[in-house]
């Protein structure tokens, strides 16, 4: 017969764990999360359990199991490597009418520990006939489907309200955060930027209102004031609004302006950080923005105006004098002037530069040059925005990695 599944509320209740090895190490965190008062009985414990003991989160009796250890327990976990010990623990628990889980013998176990997962208020537990590997695989599939919206999570009583500012990551739809993807699946309205991961928009259900807030360079653009008004208007209608951007909303994404507009209108705002392209795109191209002995700092600069433009607030001479990595965003159209300013103010003309277009996407490509030649190389290669420019000796680290890989190829 199959088991009767039951959600145990263990807060404040004693749970006995006999054994201090890897199985106990896997079981204890979930029991702690449920609020259980845990006693571990074992001559030794793993370092991870030792940390929990040192923090006072669990009680440890450093000795072998003894009859009477099950007294006062609501649940027992028999997790030792010795079948005879687990049999004795299970027998005592059975005599005292306490549920016991045997890690070594599912057929002799009075209860099974399911493969479990949680997505917000939804808990998932799978037993799969006592087969832990199969149960874990099914659990993972269900949890992932809940997180990415494949299983409809919109029909629930605790639906979010207001506006969520969601950073969509550098472009690859797989690089949005779990929380961001989950909220996207619950949205009534999605206001999406041009650089937001567009593939995710195809997964929205037909009843979701999709508003294109793309700002095309030197082309069609929805003003920031209009975007702010849309967010407030739809939220006031009782709809849950997701503002989906590329990268992170607070890194040259005007997320602060949108948060202020919503706050002034009394609209609750949830911020979900995104993986900024300033770090993710160099990484995708094999370039670390910092590297021991090469660069201890990196600077992220918006080049929406050239260095000689009166509206520029960037201290270009200071950047030229620094030895740190420069990550330039929105710089392709003004790359010649940037390179000229950096060389004029002290950066060596031979400083390596990499320009990466469509970072993290299948169309990603990169051009490597020196500071003195990069503008011509980029123009000849036809590199267009969106692209990230990396200036500094860390580019050579990426090249070294590629050479090592090439040498090891069969």
Short mmCIF file of C-alpha atoms in Angstrom, two decimals:
data_model
loop_
_atom_site.label_atom_id
_atom_site.label_comp_id
_atom_site.label_asym_id
_atom_site.label_seq_id
_atom_site.Cartn_x
_atom_site.Cartn_y
_atom_site.Cartn_z
CA UNK A 1 0.00 0.00 0.00
CA UNK A 2 1.10 3.54 -0.66
CA UNK A 3 1.88 5.90 2.23
CA UNK A 4 -0.55 8.45 3.64
CA UNK A 5 1.13 11.79 3.01
CA UNK A 6 0.91 14.28 5.86
CA UNK A 7 2.49 17.67 6.46
CA UNK A 8 3.94 17.61 9.99
CA UNK A 9 4.08 20.94 11.84
CA UNK A 10 7.16 20.36 13.98
CA UNK A 11 7.67 23.81 15.48
CA UNK A 12 8.74 23.40 19.10
CA UNK A 13 8.54 19.59 18.93
CA UNK A 14 11.47 17.29 19.71
CA UNK A 15 12.94 15.28 16.84
CA UNK A 16 15.60 12.65 17.47
CA UNK A 17 18.29 12.04 14.84
CA UNK A 18 20.46 8.99 15.49
CA UNK A 19 23.64 9.24 13.44
CA UNK A 20 25.87 12.15 12.54
CA UNK A 21 26.97 11.35 9.00
CA UNK A 22 26.03 12.54 5.54
CA UNK A 23 22.42 11.33 5.71
CA UNK A 24 21.83 13.20 8.97
CA UNK A 25 23.53 16.24 7.46
CA UNK A 26 20.96 16.21 4.63
CA UNK A 27 17.96 15.68 6.91
CA UNK A 28 18.72 18.20 9.68
CA UNK A 29 18.41 21.48 7.68
CA UNK A 30 14.86 20.72 6.55
CA UNK A 31 13.88 19.78 10.10
CA UNK A 32 15.36 23.04 11.38
CA UNK A 33 13.44 24.96 8.75
CA UNK A 34 10.25 23.34 10.06
CA UNK A 35 11.09 24.63 13.55
CA UNK A 36 11.91 21.28 15.14
CA UNK A 37 13.96 21.01 18.34
CA UNK A 38 16.61 18.55 17.21
CA UNK A 39 18.69 16.19 19.30
CA UNK A 40 21.50 14.32 17.52
CA UNK A 41 22.89 11.15 19.10
CA UNK A 42 26.18 10.00 17.54
CA UNK A 43 29.81 9.48 18.60
CA UNK A 44 30.88 11.90 15.85
CA UNK A 45 29.30 14.41 13.45
CA UNK A 46 30.18 16.00 10.13
CA UNK A 47 31.71 19.52 10.06
CA UNK A 48 28.40 20.95 8.79
CA UNK A 49 26.52 19.51 11.78
CA UNK A 50 29.31 20.65 14.08
CA UNK A 51 28.72 24.23 12.88
CA UNK A 52 25.03 23.94 13.78
CA UNK A 53 25.94 22.54 17.19
CA UNK A 54 28.40 25.38 17.83
CA UNK A 55 25.70 27.88 16.88
CA UNK A 56 23.34 26.32 19.42
CA UNK A 57 20.81 25.28 16.81
CA UNK A 58 20.87 21.56 17.64
CA UNK A 59 21.71 19.48 20.73
CA UNK A 60 24.39 16.79 20.43
CA UNK A 61 24.95 13.78 22.65
CA UNK A 62 28.41 12.54 21.67
CA UNK A 63 27.85 8.85 22.32
CA UNK A 64 26.24 5.77 20.73
CA UNK A 65 22.48 5.26 20.76
CA UNK A 66 20.96 4.07 24.05
CA UNK A 67 17.52 2.69 24.81
CA UNK A 68 15.43 5.57 26.13
CA UNK A 69 16.70 8.13 23.59
CA UNK A 70 13.30 8.06 21.88
CA UNK A 71 11.53 9.31 24.99
CA UNK A 72 9.69 12.55 24.34
CA UNK A 73 10.33 12.53 20.59
CA UNK A 74 7.58 13.22 18.06
CA UNK A 75 9.65 11.91 15.17
CA UNK A 76 12.80 9.78 14.93
CA UNK A 77 15.34 9.58 12.12
CA UNK A 78 17.55 6.46 12.18
CA UNK A 79 20.53 7.50 10.04
CA UNK A 80 23.52 5.44 11.21
CA UNK A 81 25.71 3.26 8.99
CA UNK A 82 24.91 0.21 11.14
CA UNK A 83 21.83 -1.82 10.31
CA UNK A 84 21.63 -3.30 13.81
CA UNK A 85 21.55 0.17 15.39
CA UNK A 86 18.88 1.42 13.01
CA UNK A 87 16.83 -1.72 13.73
CA UNK A 88 17.06 -1.11 17.49
CA UNK A 89 16.09 2.57 17.11
CA UNK A 90 13.11 1.67 14.94
CA UNK A 91 12.01 -1.01 17.39
CA UNK A 92 12.07 1.39 20.34
CA UNK A 93 10.19 4.03 18.38
CA UNK A 94 7.57 1.48 17.30
CA UNK A 95 7.07 0.31 20.89
CA UNK A 96 6.55 3.91 21.99
CA UNK A 97 4.26 4.72 19.02
CA UNK A 98 6.64 7.30 17.59
CA UNK A 99 7.03 7.57 13.83
CA UNK A 100 10.51 6.50 12.72
CA UNK A 101 12.25 6.91 9.37
CA UNK A 102 14.96 4.36 8.58
CA UNK A 103 17.52 5.63 6.09
CA UNK A 104 18.84 2.15 5.30
CA UNK A 105 15.68 0.08 4.72
CA UNK A 106 12.55 1.59 3.19
CA UNK A 107 10.57 -1.63 3.56
CA UNK A 108 11.18 -1.76 7.32
CA UNK A 109 10.61 1.95 7.82
CA UNK A 110 7.40 3.11 9.44
CA UNK A 111 7.64 6.40 7.52
CA UNK A 112 9.47 7.78 4.50
CA UNK A 113 11.11 11.15 4.16
CA UNK A 114 9.89 12.58 0.85
CA UNK A 115 11.97 14.56 -1.57
CA UNK A 116 10.65 18.01 -0.76
CA UNK A 117 10.83 21.50 -2.18
CA UNK A 118 9.21 24.85 -1.60
CA UNK A 119 8.21 27.73 -3.85
CA UNK A 120 6.77 30.54 -1.74
CA UNK A 121 3.76 29.09 0.11
CA UNK A 122 3.65 25.94 -2.05
CA UNK A 123 5.31 22.84 -0.60
CA UNK A 124 6.02 19.81 -2.80
CA UNK A 125 6.69 16.33 -1.40
CA UNK A 126 7.34 13.22 -3.53
CA UNK A 127 7.86 9.66 -2.28
CA UNK A 128 7.99 7.62 -5.55
CA UNK A 129 7.54 4.29 -3.77
CA UNK A 130 10.48 4.93 -1.47
CA UNK A 131 12.98 5.43 -4.33
CA UNK A 132 14.88 8.60 -3.27
CA UNK A 133 16.59 9.25 -6.62
CA UNK A 134 13.39 9.02 -8.62
CA UNK A 135 11.54 11.11 -6.04
CA UNK A 136 14.22 13.82 -6.18
CA UNK A 137 14.06 13.95 -9.97
CA UNK A 138 10.29 14.35 -9.98
CA UNK A 139 10.49 16.93 -7.19
CA UNK A 140 13.03 18.98 -9.13
CA UNK A 141 10.84 18.97 -12.26
CA UNK A 142 7.77 20.13 -10.34
CA UNK A 143 9.63 22.84 -8.41
CA UNK A 144 11.25 24.16 -11.59
CA UNK A 145 7.86 24.23 -13.34
CA UNK A 146 6.39 26.23 -10.46
CA UNK A 147 9.31 28.64 -10.48
CA UNK A 148 9.31 29.35 -14.19
CA UNK A 149 5.53 29.43 -14.55
CA UNK A 150 5.21 26.25 -16.64
CA UNK A 151 2.77 25.13 -13.97
CA UNK A 152 0.31 27.99 -13.54
CA UNK A 153 1.09 29.75 -10.27
CA UNK A 154 -1.16 32.75 -10.92
CA UNK A 155 -4.30 31.26 -9.38
CA UNK A 156 -3.56 31.68 -5.69
CA UNK A 157 -4.90 33.68 -2.80
CA UNK A 158 -1.65 35.46 -2.00
CA UNK A 159 -0.99 37.01 -5.38
CA UNK A 160 1.49 39.94 -5.25
CA UNK A 161 0.18 43.48 -5.48
CA UNK A 162 1.68 46.71 -6.76
CA UNK A 163 4.79 46.85 -8.95
CA UNK A 164 7.81 44.57 -9.14
CA UNK A 165 11.01 46.02 -10.62
CA UNK A 166 12.62 42.88 -12.07
CA UNK A 167 16.14 42.80 -13.47
CA UNK A 168 16.08 40.31 -16.33
CA UNK A 169 19.81 39.69 -16.56
CA UNK A 170 22.21 40.17 -19.48
CA UNK A 171 20.09 38.60 -22.23
CA UNK A 172 20.06 34.81 -21.95
CA UNK A 173 16.58 34.00 -20.56
CA UNK A 174 18.14 31.32 -18.36
CA UNK A 175 20.04 33.98 -16.41
CA UNK A 176 17.02 35.72 -14.91
CA UNK A 177 16.70 35.02 -11.18
CA UNK A 178 14.31 32.35 -9.95
CA UNK A 179 12.31 35.02 -8.10
CA UNK A 180 12.13 37.21 -11.19
CA UNK A 181 10.81 34.42 -13.38
CA UNK A 182 8.28 33.41 -10.78
CA UNK A 183 6.87 36.94 -10.48
CA UNK A 184 6.76 37.23 -14.27
CA UNK A 185 4.49 34.19 -14.33
CA UNK A 186 2.12 35.91 -11.88
CA UNK A 187 1.94 39.27 -13.64
CA UNK A 188 -1.23 40.86 -14.97
CA UNK A 189 0.80 43.52 -16.80
CA UNK A 190 4.40 43.38 -18.06
CA UNK A 191 6.20 46.59 -19.06
CA UNK A 192 9.27 45.38 -20.94
CA UNK A 193 12.43 47.14 -22.08
CA UNK A 194 14.22 46.53 -25.37
CA UNK A 195 17.08 44.70 -23.64
CA UNK A 196 14.86 42.54 -21.42
CA UNK A 197 15.06 38.78 -22.18
CA UNK A 198 12.44 38.76 -24.94
CA UNK A 199 12.18 34.97 -25.11
CA UNK A 200 10.45 35.00 -21.73
CA UNK A 201 7.66 37.17 -23.09
CA UNK A 202 6.54 34.34 -25.37
CA UNK A 203 5.69 32.32 -22.27
CA UNK A 204 3.16 34.86 -20.97
CA UNK A 205 -0.47 33.78 -21.04
CA UNK A 206 -2.77 35.57 -23.52
CA UNK A 207 -4.57 37.53 -20.78
CA UNK A 208 -1.36 39.33 -19.70
CA UNK A 209 -1.13 42.90 -20.98
CA UNK A 210 2.30 43.42 -22.57
CA UNK A 211 3.49 47.01 -22.89
CA UNK A 212 6.55 47.63 -25.05
CA UNK A 213 8.65 50.29 -23.33
CA UNK A 214 11.64 49.95 -25.63
CA UNK A 215 14.01 52.88 -25.94
CA UNK A 216 15.65 52.50 -29.35
CA UNK A 217 18.86 54.58 -29.65
CA UNK A 218 18.19 57.55 -31.93
CA UNK A 219 14.75 56.07 -32.66
CA UNK A 220 11.35 55.41 -31.14
CA UNK A 221 11.24 55.65 -27.37
CA UNK A 222 8.64 55.70 -24.63
CA UNK A 223 9.45 58.56 -22.25
CA UNK A 224 10.33 57.75 -18.66
CA UNK A 225 7.47 59.92 -17.45
CA UNK A 226 5.02 57.87 -19.53
CA UNK A 227 6.45 54.63 -18.18
CA UNK A 228 6.07 55.88 -14.61
CA UNK A 229 2.45 56.83 -15.32
CA UNK A 230 1.73 53.40 -16.80
CA UNK A 231 3.13 51.59 -13.76
CA UNK A 232 1.06 53.68 -11.35
CA UNK A 233 -2.11 53.53 -13.47
CA UNK A 234 -2.15 49.75 -13.87
CA UNK A 235 -1.29 49.15 -10.22
CA UNK A 236 -4.12 51.45 -9.13
CA UNK A 237 -6.47 49.27 -11.18
CA UNK A 238 -5.57 46.41 -8.83
CA UNK A 239 -3.29 44.70 -11.32
CA UNK A 240 0.09 43.21 -10.47
CA UNK A 241 2.68 44.91 -12.69
CA UNK A 242 6.14 43.60 -13.54
CA UNK A 243 8.61 46.13 -14.93
CA UNK A 244 11.06 43.89 -16.80
CA UNK A 245 14.46 45.30 -17.71
CA UNK A 246 17.75 44.00 -19.01
CA UNK A 247 20.57 43.60 -16.51
CA UNK A 248 19.76 45.14 -13.14
CA UNK A 249 17.10 47.82 -12.70
CA UNK A 250 19.39 49.92 -10.52
CA UNK A 251 22.46 49.88 -12.80
CA UNK A 252 21.74 52.55 -15.43
CA UNK A 253 18.18 51.21 -15.53
CA UNK A 254 16.26 54.14 -13.97
CA UNK A 255 14.84 51.79 -11.39
CA UNK A 256 15.28 54.45 -8.72
CA UNK A 257 13.11 56.90 -10.65
CA UNK A 258 10.36 54.31 -11.05
CA UNK A 259 10.52 53.35 -7.40
CA UNK A 260 10.16 57.01 -6.36
CA UNK A 261 7.19 57.51 -8.72
CA UNK A 262 5.42 54.49 -7.25
CA UNK A 263 6.22 55.51 -3.68
CA UNK A 264 4.81 58.99 -4.27
CA UNK A 265 1.60 57.39 -5.58
CA UNK A 266 1.37 55.03 -2.59
CA UNK A 267 2.04 51.94 -4.73
CA UNK A 268 3.99 49.11 -3.04
CA UNK A 269 7.20 48.21 -4.86
CA UNK A 270 9.11 44.94 -4.82
CA UNK A 271 12.70 45.04 -6.11
CA UNK A 272 14.20 41.89 -7.64
CA UNK A 273 17.88 42.45 -8.46
CA UNK A 274 19.19 41.19 -11.77
CA UNK A 275 22.54 39.97 -13.00
CA UNK A 276 24.12 43.13 -14.40
CA UNK A 277 25.66 42.86 -17.86
CA UNK A 278 28.59 44.94 -16.61
CA UNK A 279 29.91 41.80 -14.88
CA UNK A 280 28.04 38.98 -16.63
CA UNK A 281 29.02 39.83 -20.21
CA UNK A 282 32.78 40.02 -19.53
CA UNK A 283 32.47 36.71 -17.67
CA UNK A 284 30.60 35.15 -20.60
CA UNK A 285 33.49 36.26 -22.83
CA UNK A 286 36.02 34.67 -20.46
CA UNK A 287 37.25 37.93 -18.95
CA UNK A 288 37.24 38.46 -15.16
CA UNK A 289 36.71 42.10 -14.22
CA UNK A 290 39.16 41.62 -11.32
CA UNK A 291 42.11 39.26 -11.11
CA UNK A 292 44.73 38.77 -8.41
CA UNK A 293 47.90 40.67 -9.22
CA UNK A 294 46.28 42.37 -12.23
CA UNK A 295 43.33 44.48 -11.12
CA UNK A 296 41.97 45.10 -7.65
CA UNK A 297 39.14 47.36 -8.78
CA UNK A 298 36.73 47.87 -11.62
CA UNK A 299 34.65 50.84 -12.69
CA UNK A 300 31.32 50.73 -14.51
CA UNK A 301 30.72 53.79 -16.66
CA UNK A 302 27.75 54.91 -18.75
CA UNK A 303 28.92 56.55 -21.97
CA UNK A 304 25.55 57.85 -23.15
CA UNK A 305 27.38 61.12 -23.72
CA UNK A 306 30.97 61.57 -24.94
CA UNK A 307 33.80 62.59 -22.56
CA UNK A 308 33.88 66.13 -23.98
CA UNK A 309 30.13 66.63 -23.67
CA UNK A 310 29.18 69.28 -21.06
CA UNK A 311 26.52 66.90 -19.71
CA UNK A 312 29.11 64.26 -18.80
CA UNK A 313 29.66 63.83 -15.05
CA UNK A 314 32.43 61.22 -15.43
CA UNK A 315 35.94 62.07 -14.19
CA UNK A 316 37.75 60.67 -17.24
CA UNK A 317 41.23 61.88 -16.18
CA UNK A 318 40.90 59.96 -12.90
CA UNK A 319 39.79 56.82 -14.76
CA UNK A 320 42.73 57.14 -17.13
CA UNK A 321 45.17 57.35 -14.21
CA UNK A 322 43.68 54.36 -12.38
CA UNK A 323 44.96 50.83 -12.95
CA UNK A 324 41.51 49.29 -12.54
CA UNK A 325 39.35 47.63 -15.17
CA UNK A 326 36.94 49.92 -17.00
CA UNK A 327 33.59 48.46 -18.08
CA UNK A 328 31.92 50.84 -20.50
CA UNK A 329 28.23 50.63 -21.29
CA UNK A 330 26.50 52.39 -24.21
CA UNK A 331 29.95 53.23 -25.54
CA UNK A 332 30.11 51.82 -29.09
CA UNK A 333 28.97 54.98 -30.86
CA UNK A 334 31.45 57.13 -28.89
CA UNK A 335 34.33 54.69 -28.62
CA UNK A 336 36.81 56.80 -30.61
CA UNK A 337 36.36 59.79 -28.32
CA UNK A 338 36.59 57.59 -25.20
CA UNK A 339 39.85 56.02 -26.37
CA UNK A 340 41.24 59.44 -27.27
CA UNK A 341 40.39 60.85 -23.84
CA UNK A 342 41.88 57.89 -21.96
CA UNK A 343 45.16 57.98 -23.90
CA UNK A 344 45.38 61.76 -23.59
CA UNK A 345 44.95 61.55 -19.80
CA UNK A 346 47.44 58.77 -19.15
CA UNK A 347 46.27 55.30 -20.19
CA UNK A 348 48.82 53.48 -22.33
CA UNK A 349 47.83 53.25 -26.02
CA UNK A 350 48.62 49.52 -25.99
CA UNK A 351 46.14 48.82 -23.16
CA UNK A 352 44.10 45.80 -24.26
CA UNK A 353 40.39 46.27 -24.98
CA UNK A 354 37.63 43.79 -25.70
CA UNK A 355 34.23 44.71 -27.11
CA UNK A 356 31.50 42.08 -26.69
CA UNK A 357 28.25 42.31 -28.65
CA UNK A 358 25.08 40.40 -27.66
CA UNK A 359 26.72 39.00 -24.53
CA UNK A 360 25.33 35.64 -23.27
CA UNK A 361 23.16 35.22 -26.39
CA UNK A 362 23.77 32.73 -29.23
CA UNK A 363 24.81 35.69 -31.40
CA UNK A 364 27.57 36.77 -29.00
CA UNK A 365 30.79 37.87 -30.68
CA UNK A 366 33.85 39.79 -29.54
CA UNK A 367 36.60 41.97 -30.95
CA UNK A 368 39.95 42.42 -29.20
CA UNK A 369 42.27 45.33 -29.89
CA UNK A 370 44.40 47.94 -28.19
CA UNK A 371 43.11 51.26 -26.92
CA UNK A 372 44.68 53.02 -29.90
CA UNK A 373 43.13 50.71 -32.50
CA UNK A 374 39.84 49.60 -30.98
CA UNK A 375 37.60 52.20 -32.61
CA UNK A 376 38.76 51.24 -36.12
CA UNK A 377 38.56 47.51 -35.35
CA UNK A 378 35.02 47.78 -34.01
CA UNK A 379 33.93 49.81 -37.02
CA UNK A 380 35.48 47.34 -39.46
CA UNK A 381 33.86 44.39 -37.69
CA UNK A 382 30.44 46.02 -37.76
CA UNK A 383 29.93 45.73 -34.01
CA UNK A 384 26.65 47.31 -33.00
CA UNK A 385 24.87 47.89 -29.66
CA UNK A 386 24.13 46.31 -27.31
CA UNK A 387 27.80 45.81 -26.53
CA UNK A 388 30.05 45.99 -23.50
CA UNK A 389 33.56 47.47 -23.70
CA UNK A 390 36.23 46.12 -21.33
CA UNK A 391 39.42 48.15 -20.92
CA UNK A 392 42.37 46.81 -18.95
CA UNK A 393 44.94 44.06 -18.51
CA UNK A 394 42.24 41.58 -17.44
CA UNK A 395 41.56 41.17 -21.17
CA UNK A 396 44.93 39.43 -21.43
CA UNK A 397 43.83 37.03 -18.66
CA UNK A 398 40.90 35.99 -20.84
CA UNK A 399 43.23 35.53 -23.81
CA UNK A 400 45.57 33.41 -21.70
CA UNK A 401 42.67 31.15 -20.70
CA UNK A 402 41.75 30.68 -24.35
CA UNK A 403 45.35 29.78 -25.25
CA UNK A 404 45.52 27.18 -22.48
CA UNK A 405 42.25 25.67 -23.65
CA UNK A 406 43.46 25.56 -27.23
CA UNK A 407 46.67 23.80 -26.24
CA UNK A 408 44.75 21.09 -24.39
CA UNK A 409 42.31 20.35 -27.20
CA UNK A 410 42.93 16.94 -28.83
#
